[in-house]
mmCIF file of C-alpha atoms in Angstrom:
data_model
loop_
_atom_site.group_PDB
_atom_site.id
_atom_site.type_symbol
_atom_site.label_atom_id
_atom_site.label_comp_id
_atom_site.label_asym_id
_atom_site.label_seq_id
_atom_site.Cartn_x
_atom_site.Cartn_y
_atom_site.Cartn_z
ATOM 1 C CA MET A 92 -15.695 -5.827 14.051
ATOM 2 C CA GLY A 93 -14.482 -4.817 10.590
ATOM 3 C CA SER A 94 -11.766 -2.558 12.023
ATOM 4 C CA TYR A 95 -10.673 -5.283 14.472
ATOM 5 C CA LEU A 96 -10.294 -7.851 11.688
ATOM 6 C CA THR A 97 -8.348 -5.354 9.597
ATOM 7 C CA ALA A 98 -5.953 -4.657 12.450
ATOM 8 C CA SER A 99 -5.505 -8.393 13.109
ATOM 9 C CA TYR A 100 -4.739 -9.035 9.473
ATOM 10 C CA LEU A 101 -2.170 -6.233 9.367
ATOM 11 C CA ALA A 102 -0.426 -7.538 12.477
ATOM 12 C CA LYS A 103 -0.271 -11.052 10.981
ATOM 13 C CA LYS A 104 1.156 -9.758 7.688
ATOM 14 C CA SER A 105 3.749 -7.731 9.619
ATOM 15 C CA ARG A 106 4.974 -10.919 11.336
ATOM 16 C CA GLU A 107 5.104 -12.756 8.019
ATOM 17 C CA SER A 108 7.272 -10.049 6.449
ATOM 18 C CA ASP A 109 10.461 -11.216 8.238
ATOM 19 C CA GLY A 110 13.098 -12.261 5.743
ATOM 20 C CA MET A 111 11.854 -9.995 2.994
ATOM 21 C CA ASP A 112 15.399 -8.705 2.406
ATOM 22 C CA ASP A 113 16.674 -12.112 1.372
ATOM 23 C CA ASP A 114 18.316 -11.658 -2.027
ATOM 24 C CA ASN A 115 17.470 -7.922 -1.990
ATOM 25 C CA PRO A 116 19.680 -6.353 -4.704
ATOM 26 C CA TYR A 117 19.222 -2.837 -3.453
ATOM 27 C CA LEU A 118 21.039 -3.479 -0.171
ATOM 28 C CA ASN A 119 24.286 -3.757 -2.147
ATOM 29 C CA HIS A 120 23.736 -0.379 -3.737
ATOM 30 C CA ASP A 121 24.739 3.027 -2.403
ATOM 31 C CA PRO A 122 21.400 4.341 -1.013
ATOM 32 C CA GLY A 123 22.336 7.782 -2.257
ATOM 33 C CA ARG A 124 24.040 10.710 -0.638
ATOM 34 C CA SER A 125 22.484 14.010 0.313
ATOM 35 C CA LYS A 126 24.525 17.155 0.587
ATOM 36 C CA ARG A 127 23.272 17.371 4.155
ATOM 37 C CA LYS A 128 23.258 14.934 7.051
ATOM 38 C CA SER A 129 20.163 14.026 9.006
ATOM 39 C CA GLY A 130 19.541 16.259 11.999
ATOM 40 C CA CYS A 131 17.594 16.242 15.237
ATOM 41 C CA TYR A 132 14.243 16.776 13.590
ATOM 42 C CA GLU A 133 14.598 13.873 11.128
ATOM 43 C CA THR A 134 16.215 11.538 13.631
ATOM 44 C CA TYR A 135 14.115 12.103 16.727
ATOM 45 C CA ILE A 136 11.186 14.517 16.403
ATOM 46 C CA LYS A 137 9.772 13.353 13.084
ATOM 47 C CA PRO A 138 9.618 9.610 14.081
ATOM 48 C CA ALA A 139 7.962 10.547 17.374
ATOM 49 C CA LEU A 140 5.345 12.658 15.592
ATOM 50 C CA ASP A 141 4.761 9.825 13.127
ATOM 51 C CA LYS A 142 4.213 7.301 15.899
ATOM 52 C CA GLY A 143 1.915 9.518 17.919
ATOM 53 C CA LEU A 144 -0.193 10.873 15.042
ATOM 54 C CA SER A 145 -0.551 7.439 13.405
ATOM 55 C CA PHE A 146 -1.736 5.920 16.715
ATOM 56 C CA VAL A 147 -4.406 8.584 17.028
ATOM 57 C CA GLY A 148 -5.310 8.147 13.367
ATOM 58 C CA LEU A 149 -5.840 4.410 13.760
ATOM 59 C CA ILE A 150 -8.234 4.956 16.635
ATOM 60 C CA VAL A 151 -10.174 7.867 15.149
ATOM 61 C CA LEU A 152 -10.481 6.298 11.707
ATOM 62 C CA ALA A 153 -11.545 2.846 12.935
ATOM 63 C CA PRO A 154 -15.206 3.397 11.885
ATOM 64 C CA VAL A 155 -14.065 4.596 8.457
ATOM 65 C CA TYR A 156 -11.913 1.470 8.045
ATOM 66 C CA ALA A 157 -14.942 -0.679 8.875
ATOM 67 C CA VAL A 158 -17.205 1.047 6.332
ATOM 68 C CA ILE A 159 -14.618 0.987 3.544
ATOM 69 C CA SER A 160 -13.790 -2.689 4.262
ATOM 70 C CA ALA A 161 -17.450 -3.641 3.905
ATOM 71 C CA ALA A 162 -17.835 -1.638 0.721
ATOM 72 C CA VAL A 163 -14.711 -3.178 -0.897
ATOM 73 C CA TYR A 164 -15.833 -6.710 -0.103
ATOM 74 C CA LEU A 165 -19.449 -6.252 -1.216
ATOM 75 C CA ASP A 166 -18.334 -4.673 -4.509
ATOM 76 C CA ASP A 167 -15.842 -7.428 -5.378
ATOM 77 C CA PRO A 168 -15.633 -10.343 -2.863
ATOM 78 C CA GLY A 169 -12.120 -11.121 -1.809
ATOM 79 C CA PRO A 170 -9.397 -9.731 0.457
ATOM 80 C CA VAL A 171 -10.164 -6.196 1.608
ATOM 81 C CA LEU A 172 -6.493 -5.274 1.831
ATOM 82 C CA PHE A 173 -3.928 -5.235 -0.906
ATOM 83 C CA THR A 174 -0.235 -5.682 -0.102
ATOM 84 C CA GLN A 175 2.818 -4.998 -2.221
ATOM 85 C CA LYS A 176 6.541 -5.326 -1.669
ATOM 86 C CA ARG A 177 8.015 -1.827 -1.655
ATOM 87 C CA VAL A 178 11.450 -0.316 -1.139
ATOM 88 C CA GLY A 179 11.891 1.555 2.112
ATOM 89 C CA LYS A 180 14.661 3.476 3.796
ATOM 90 C CA GLY A 181 18.156 2.320 2.828
ATOM 91 C CA GLY A 182 16.765 -0.005 0.150
ATOM 92 C CA HIS A 183 15.124 -2.411 2.646
ATOM 93 C CA PHE A 184 11.947 -4.157 1.525
ATOM 94 C CA PHE A 185 8.684 -3.897 3.428
ATOM 95 C CA GLU A 186 5.045 -4.711 2.788
ATOM 96 C CA LEU A 187 2.890 -1.699 2.036
ATOM 97 C CA HIS A 188 -0.878 -1.921 2.647
ATOM 98 C CA LYS A 189 -3.782 -0.406 0.780
ATOM 99 C CA PHE A 190 -7.516 -0.999 0.446
ATOM 100 C CA ARG A 191 -7.976 -3.130 -2.617
ATOM 101 C CA THR A 192 -9.275 -1.028 -5.509
ATOM 102 C CA MET A 193 -8.822 -3.516 -8.374
ATOM 103 C CA LYS A 194 -10.467 -6.760 -9.307
ATOM 104 C CA MET A 195 -9.059 -10.057 -8.041
ATOM 105 C CA ASP A 196 -7.661 -11.043 -11.448
ATOM 106 C CA THR A 197 -5.464 -7.929 -11.805
ATOM 107 C CA PRO A 198 -1.710 -8.608 -12.261
ATOM 108 C CA HIS A 199 -0.168 -8.025 -8.832
ATOM 109 C CA ASP A 200 3.220 -6.307 -9.158
ATOM 110 C CA VAL A 201 2.500 -4.209 -12.228
ATOM 111 C CA PRO A 202 2.200 -0.383 -11.940
ATOM 112 C CA THR A 203 -1.111 0.846 -13.226
ATOM 113 C CA HIS A 204 0.467 2.746 -16.106
ATOM 114 C CA LEU A 205 1.927 -0.562 -17.448
ATOM 115 C CA LEU A 206 -1.404 -2.328 -17.531
ATOM 116 C CA LYS A 207 -3.212 -2.596 -20.838
ATOM 117 C CA ASP A 208 -6.464 -0.616 -20.418
ATOM 118 C CA PRO A 209 -6.104 -0.280 -16.599
ATOM 119 C CA ASP A 210 -9.626 1.127 -16.350
ATOM 120 C CA GLN A 211 -11.072 -2.375 -16.860
ATOM 121 C CA TYR A 212 -9.500 -3.632 -13.650
ATOM 122 C CA ILE A 213 -10.683 -0.911 -11.269
ATOM 123 C CA THR A 214 -13.802 -1.678 -9.227
ATOM 124 C CA ARG A 215 -16.606 0.791 -8.736
ATOM 125 C CA VAL A 216 -15.766 1.367 -5.088
ATOM 126 C CA GLY A 217 -12.091 1.376 -5.991
ATOM 127 C CA ARG A 218 -12.548 4.243 -8.413
ATOM 128 C CA MET A 219 -14.062 6.378 -5.693
ATOM 129 C CA LEU A 220 -11.386 5.382 -3.144
ATOM 130 C CA ARG A 221 -8.551 6.225 -5.547
ATOM 131 C CA LYS A 222 -10.032 9.562 -6.510
ATOM 132 C CA MET A 223 -10.222 10.568 -2.856
ATOM 133 C CA SER A 224 -6.955 8.787 -1.922
ATOM 134 C CA LEU A 225 -8.875 6.769 0.694
ATOM 135 C CA ASP A 226 -7.220 3.562 -0.559
ATOM 136 C CA GLU A 227 -4.002 4.793 1.121
ATOM 137 C CA LEU A 228 -5.447 4.872 4.646
ATOM 138 C CA PRO A 229 -4.110 1.457 5.707
ATOM 139 C CA GLN A 230 -0.612 2.893 5.370
ATOM 140 C CA ILE A 231 -1.249 4.652 8.659
ATOM 141 C CA TRP A 232 -0.514 1.224 10.103
ATOM 142 C CA ASP A 233 2.750 1.113 8.146
ATOM 143 C CA ILE A 234 3.642 4.484 9.626
ATOM 144 C CA PHE A 235 2.825 3.269 13.172
ATOM 145 C CA ARG A 236 5.071 0.180 12.760
ATOM 146 C CA GLY A 237 7.992 2.374 11.651
ATOM 147 C CA LYS A 238 8.145 1.419 7.957
ATOM 148 C CA MET A 239 6.944 4.763 6.632
ATOM 149 C CA SER A 240 6.590 8.388 7.607
ATOM 150 C CA ILE A 241 3.647 10.723 7.094
ATOM 151 C CA ILE A 242 5.760 12.903 4.777
ATOM 152 C CA GLY A 243 8.458 11.568 2.480
ATOM 153 C CA PRO A 244 9.100 10.165 -1.028
ATOM 154 C CA ARG A 245 6.458 7.622 -2.010
ATOM 155 C CA PRO A 246 7.934 4.088 -1.722
ATOM 156 C CA ALA A 247 8.833 2.506 -5.059
ATOM 157 C CA LEU A 248 7.721 -0.972 -6.088
ATOM 158 C CA TRP A 249 10.477 -3.576 -5.633
ATOM 159 C CA ASN A 250 10.819 -3.991 -9.415
ATOM 160 C CA GLN A 251 10.994 -0.282 -10.329
ATOM 161 C CA ALA A 252 14.769 -0.237 -10.680
ATOM 162 C CA ASP A 253 14.703 2.833 -12.910
ATOM 163 C CA LEU A 254 13.010 4.980 -10.261
ATOM 164 C CA ILE A 255 15.169 3.632 -7.468
ATOM 165 C CA ALA A 256 18.343 4.290 -9.449
ATOM 166 C CA GLU A 257 17.190 7.790 -10.284
ATOM 167 C CA ARG A 258 16.499 8.519 -6.638
ATOM 168 C CA GLU A 259 20.000 7.386 -5.690
ATOM 169 C CA LYS A 260 21.357 10.406 -7.519
ATOM 170 C CA TYR A 261 19.598 12.679 -5.054
ATOM 171 C CA GLY A 262 19.903 10.710 -1.848
ATOM 172 C CA ALA A 263 16.151 10.121 -1.778
ATOM 173 C CA ASN A 264 16.595 6.460 -0.826
ATOM 174 C CA SER A 265 18.268 7.487 2.419
ATOM 175 C CA VAL A 266 15.108 8.808 4.079
ATOM 176 C CA MET A 267 11.939 7.131 5.306
ATOM 177 C CA PRO A 268 9.318 6.841 2.518
ATOM 178 C CA GLY A 269 6.066 8.701 3.117
ATOM 179 C CA LEU A 270 2.331 8.550 2.760
ATOM 180 C CA THR A 271 2.628 11.812 0.832
ATOM 181 C CA GLY A 272 5.382 14.182 -0.158
ATOM 182 C CA LEU A 273 6.603 17.013 -2.343
ATOM 183 C CA ALA A 274 6.057 15.055 -5.574
ATOM 184 C CA GLN A 275 2.456 14.329 -4.564
ATOM 185 C CA ILE A 276 1.609 18.031 -4.273
ATOM 186 C CA SER A 277 3.525 18.857 -7.427
ATOM 187 C CA GLY A 278 1.778 16.685 -9.976
ATOM 188 C CA ARG A 279 1.257 13.154 -8.590
ATOM 189 C CA ASP A 280 0.442 10.782 -11.459
ATOM 190 C CA GLU A 281 1.331 13.370 -14.105
ATOM 191 C CA LEU A 282 5.027 13.405 -13.227
ATOM 192 C CA GLU A 283 7.663 11.514 -15.175
ATOM 193 C CA ILE A 284 10.211 9.440 -13.211
ATOM 194 C CA ALA A 285 13.083 11.903 -13.648
ATOM 195 C CA LYS A 286 11.022 14.822 -12.372
ATOM 196 C CA LYS A 287 9.592 12.789 -9.498
ATOM 197 C CA ALA A 288 13.096 11.735 -8.375
ATOM 198 C CA ALA A 289 14.349 15.329 -8.579
ATOM 199 C CA LEU A 290 11.486 16.480 -6.367
ATOM 200 C CA ASP A 291 12.200 13.694 -3.911
ATOM 201 C CA GLY A 292 15.806 14.900 -3.805
ATOM 202 C CA GLU A 293 14.630 18.471 -3.189
ATOM 203 C CA TYR A 294 12.520 17.177 -0.298
ATOM 204 C CA VAL A 295 15.581 15.567 1.285
ATOM 205 C CA GLU A 296 17.524 18.799 1.079
ATOM 206 C CA ARG A 297 14.642 20.774 2.618
ATOM 207 C CA LEU A 298 14.163 18.155 5.326
ATOM 208 C CA ARG A 299 17.820 18.392 6.298
ATOM 209 C CA GLY A 300 18.012 22.175 6.032
ATOM 210 C CA GLY A 301 17.626 22.673 9.767
ATOM 211 C CA PHE A 302 15.155 21.814 12.527
ATOM 212 C CA LEU A 303 12.629 24.613 11.875
ATOM 213 C CA LYS A 304 12.958 24.512 8.083
ATOM 214 C CA GLY A 305 12.454 20.748 8.004
ATOM 215 C CA MET A 306 9.356 20.873 10.193
ATOM 216 C CA LEU A 307 7.820 23.782 8.322
ATOM 217 C CA PHE A 308 8.399 22.055 4.963
ATOM 218 C CA ASP A 309 6.704 18.899 6.235
ATOM 219 C CA LEU A 310 3.736 21.024 7.266
ATOM 220 C CA LYS A 311 3.680 22.596 3.806
ATOM 221 C CA CYS A 312 3.606 19.160 2.200
ATOM 222 C CA PHE A 313 0.861 17.991 4.576
ATOM 223 C CA PHE A 314 -1.488 20.899 3.944
ATOM 224 C CA GLY A 315 -0.632 20.854 0.240
ATOM 225 C CA THR A 316 -1.743 17.211 0.178
ATOM 226 C CA VAL A 317 -5.058 18.090 1.852
ATOM 227 C CA LYS A 318 -5.661 20.690 -0.829
ATOM 228 C CA SER A 319 -4.650 18.346 -3.692
ATOM 229 C CA VAL A 320 -6.875 15.516 -2.447
ATOM 230 C CA ALA A 321 -9.826 17.855 -1.981
ATOM 231 C CA GLU A 322 -9.424 19.054 -5.572
ATOM 232 C CA SER A 323 -8.497 15.559 -6.918
ATOM 233 C CA LYS A 324 -5.485 17.109 -8.642
ATOM 234 C CA GLY A 325 -2.990 14.977 -10.537
ATOM 235 C CA VAL A 326 -4.992 11.737 -10.390
ATOM 236 C CA VAL A 327 -4.614 10.060 -13.786
ATOM 237 C CA GLU A 328 -5.617 6.412 -14.001
ATOM 238 C CA GLY A 329 -2.934 4.716 -16.085
ATOM 239 C CA GLY A 330 -0.740 7.761 -15.658
ATOM 240 C CA THR A 331 3.025 7.700 -15.436
ATOM 241 C CA SER A 332 3.300 6.408 -11.885
ATOM 242 C CA ARG A 333 0.027 5.841 -10.043
ATOM 243 C CA LEU A 334 1.502 3.188 -7.745
ATOM 244 C CA VAL A 335 4.515 5.255 -6.827
#
């Protein structure tokens, strides 16, 4: 039942997201240019893999969603899911979904590192979810609906103009944002914005370096993420960019 309600909520929020690009300032910006153009892997194979794997993930992880949903609600009654307006491919806005890890009175569109004493806002269950990156699991739905990819630059908050502008230099706004990526296996929360954007740009160049090179690099990022999550590397509450 918990997984069914979660899926219903996500579908409803997806319908409500129409018109999010009204007055979007980033659509008037150059989304950034890569030295390479997108190829067959990025255009056709990668989206197909995202759709298929996310569909399987939603089914297989349904019991996990139900357990986490119950734990989040019992720890701090309120909505189980947390949504934020993020910047996707080409500067378009979309709603990103997470399991809620912070208390109901936490400021909504403020990155963790800008909160005063962010530790006070994190719930007990939320602390565990964030450490194991389980709070990100609802983004599998965002991947399935074509707003994200499994591998790619993490989507910036709508008000993080500095990060978005820095990514434009490297063409990192021209690709689909991801659940995880090169920056996430290279430091995560410990990275400063300039370094994160440079790594996102490097990912774009690797992705567009040819069919086989792009696929192998995505696999490297995927297995690197599994290793980082298992070791809880780079997770710093209140670090430089937890929500990025």
